[in-house]
Every structure is written in structure tokens, then in C-alpha cells.
Amino acid sequence: MKMAIGQTIEIVYVDKAGKITQRKIEVKGVRDGRIRATCLTTGAPRVFLAVNILAWQPVQERRYA
């Protein structure tokens, strides 16, 4: 799987303090091992180091009839 700009994904990552966190983010850019994104929980812009991401998956959009 490959991340795409504009894609919403769910990540599990290790922060600077060594804490494991799970977040939903919208990818804004990927360059030099850094992922620029908007955290959908806080609405804040964030930069994630790719090496600290333990797992990720695309978020499936739910459609209601």
C-alpha cells in the first residue's frame, strides 16, 4: 500500500517521549521521510517521521443509503 496526498489514514506511531499513539490523519505531503498531515482529532497540522509509524491503513469511508 502507498500513501497518497489527500488520503485519510489511521496510524499507530511512537512519539518523541516513546508513547504509542493511534490517530486518524489526512495526508498533505510526503517528503524526505516526513509526512505532513492534519490530525483529524485536533484539527492541527502535524509532521510525522515515517520511521516512527508502526502501522497504517486507509480509512474506509462509510456511505449511508
GROMACS .gro file of N, CA and C in nm, residues 4-37:
model
  102
    4ALA      N    1  -0.120   0.840  -0.030
    4ALA     CA    2  -0.142   0.939  -0.135
    4ALA      C    3  -0.185   1.071  -0.071
    5ILE      N    4  -0.145   1.181  -0.133
    5ILE     CA    5  -0.184   1.313  -0.084
    5ILE      C    6  -0.336   1.324  -0.090
    6GLY      N    7  -0.394   1.374   0.017
    6GLY     CA    8  -0.538   1.387   0.027
    6GLY      C    9  -0.606   1.265   0.089
    7GLN      N   10  -0.531   1.158   0.105
    7GLN     CA   11  -0.586   1.034   0.161
    7GLN      C   12  -0.599   1.046   0.313
    8THR      N   13  -0.705   0.987   0.366
    8THR     CA   14  -0.723   0.979   0.511
    8THR      C   15  -0.677   0.841   0.555
    9ILE      N   16  -0.586   0.840   0.653
    9ILE     CA   17  -0.533   0.713   0.702
    9ILE      C   18  -0.535   0.711   0.854
   10GLU      N   19  -0.526   0.592   0.909
   10GLU     CA   20  -0.515   0.574   1.052
   10GLU      C   21  -0.375   0.522   1.078
   11ILE      N   22  -0.304   0.586   1.171
   11ILE     CA   23  -0.166   0.545   1.200
   11ILE      C   24  -0.151   0.507   1.346
   12VAL      N   25  -0.054   0.420   1.370
   12VAL     CA   26  -0.007   0.389   1.504
   12VAL      C   27   0.140   0.429   1.502
   13TYR      N   28   0.180   0.519   1.592
   13TYR     CA   29   0.317   0.568   1.589
   13TYR      C   30   0.372   0.589   1.729
   14VAL      N   31   0.503   0.602   1.734
   14VAL     CA   32   0.574   0.629   1.860
   14VAL      C   33   0.615   0.775   1.858
   15ASP      N   34   0.574   0.852   1.961
   15ASP     CA   35   0.612   0.993   1.966
   15ASP      C   36   0.750   1.011   2.028
   16LYS      N   37   0.795   1.136   2.040
   16LYS     CA   38   0.929   1.165   2.093
   16LYS      C   39   0.952   1.108   2.233
   17ALA      N   40   0.846   1.104   2.313
   17ALA     CA   41   0.856   1.056   2.451
   17ALA      C   42   0.850   0.904   2.460
   18GLY      N   43   0.830   0.836   2.345
   18GLY     CA   44   0.822   0.690   2.345
   18GLY      C   45   0.681   0.638   2.365
   19LYS      N   46   0.582   0.728   2.367
   19LYS     CA   47   0.442   0.688   2.386
   19LYS      C   48   0.383   0.643   2.253
   20ILE      N   49   0.312   0.532   2.254
   20ILE     CA   50   0.246   0.481   2.134
   20ILE      C   51   0.107   0.542   2.126
   21THR      N   52   0.077   0.600   2.010
   21THR     CA   53  -0.048   0.671   1.989
   21THR      C   54  -0.112   0.627   1.859
   22GLN      N   55  -0.245   0.631   1.856
   22GLN     CA   56  -0.321   0.599   1.734
   22GLN      C   57  -0.399   0.724   1.694
   23ARG      N   58  -0.388   0.763   1.565
   23ARG     CA   59  -0.456   0.883   1.516
   23ARG      C   60  -0.507   0.863   1.375
   24LYS      N   61  -0.610   0.939   1.341
   24LYS     CA   62  -0.655   0.949   1.202
   24LYS      C   63  -0.602   1.080   1.148
   25ILE      N   64  -0.540   1.075   1.031
   25ILE     CA   65  -0.480   1.194   0.972
   25ILE      C   66  -0.517   1.203   0.825
   26GLU      N   67  -0.511   1.326   0.773
   26GLU     CA   68  -0.526   1.349   0.630
   26GLU      C   69  -0.390   1.391   0.577
   27VAL      N   70  -0.336   1.314   0.484
   27VAL     CA   71  -0.202   1.337   0.432
   27VAL      C   72  -0.201   1.461   0.342
   28LYS      N   73  -0.109   1.552   0.371
   28LYS     CA   74  -0.093   1.675   0.292
   28LYS      C   75   0.032   1.668   0.204
   29GLY      N   76   0.133   1.591   0.248
   29GLY     CA   77   0.255   1.579   0.170
   29GLY      C   78   0.348   1.475   0.230
   30VAL      N   79   0.431   1.414   0.144
   30VAL     CA   80   0.528   1.315   0.189
   30VAL      C   81   0.661   1.351   0.122
   31ARG      N   82   0.764   1.374   0.205
   31ARG     CA   83   0.895   1.410   0.150
   31ARG      C   84   1.004   1.384   0.252
   32ASP      N   85   1.114   1.325   0.206
   32ASP     CA   86   1.233   1.303   0.290
   32ASP      C   87   1.201   1.232   0.422
   33GLY      N   88   1.113   1.133   0.417
   33GLY     CA   89   1.082   1.056   0.537
   33GLY      C   90   0.991   1.126   0.635
   34ARG      N   91   0.929   1.234   0.592
   34ARG     CA   92   0.836   1.309   0.678
   34ARG      C   93   0.699   1.314   0.611
   35ILE      N   94   0.596   1.297   0.692
   35ILE     CA   95   0.459   1.304   0.643
   35ILE      C   96   0.395   1.428   0.705
   36ARG      N   97   0.361   1.526   0.621
   36ARG     CA   98   0.285   1.643   0.666
   36ARG      C   99   0.139   1.606   0.658
   37ALA      N  100   0.066   1.634   0.766
   37ALA     CA  101  -0.074   1.592   0.771
   37ALA      C  102  -0.153   1.681   0.865
   0.00000   0.00000   0.00000
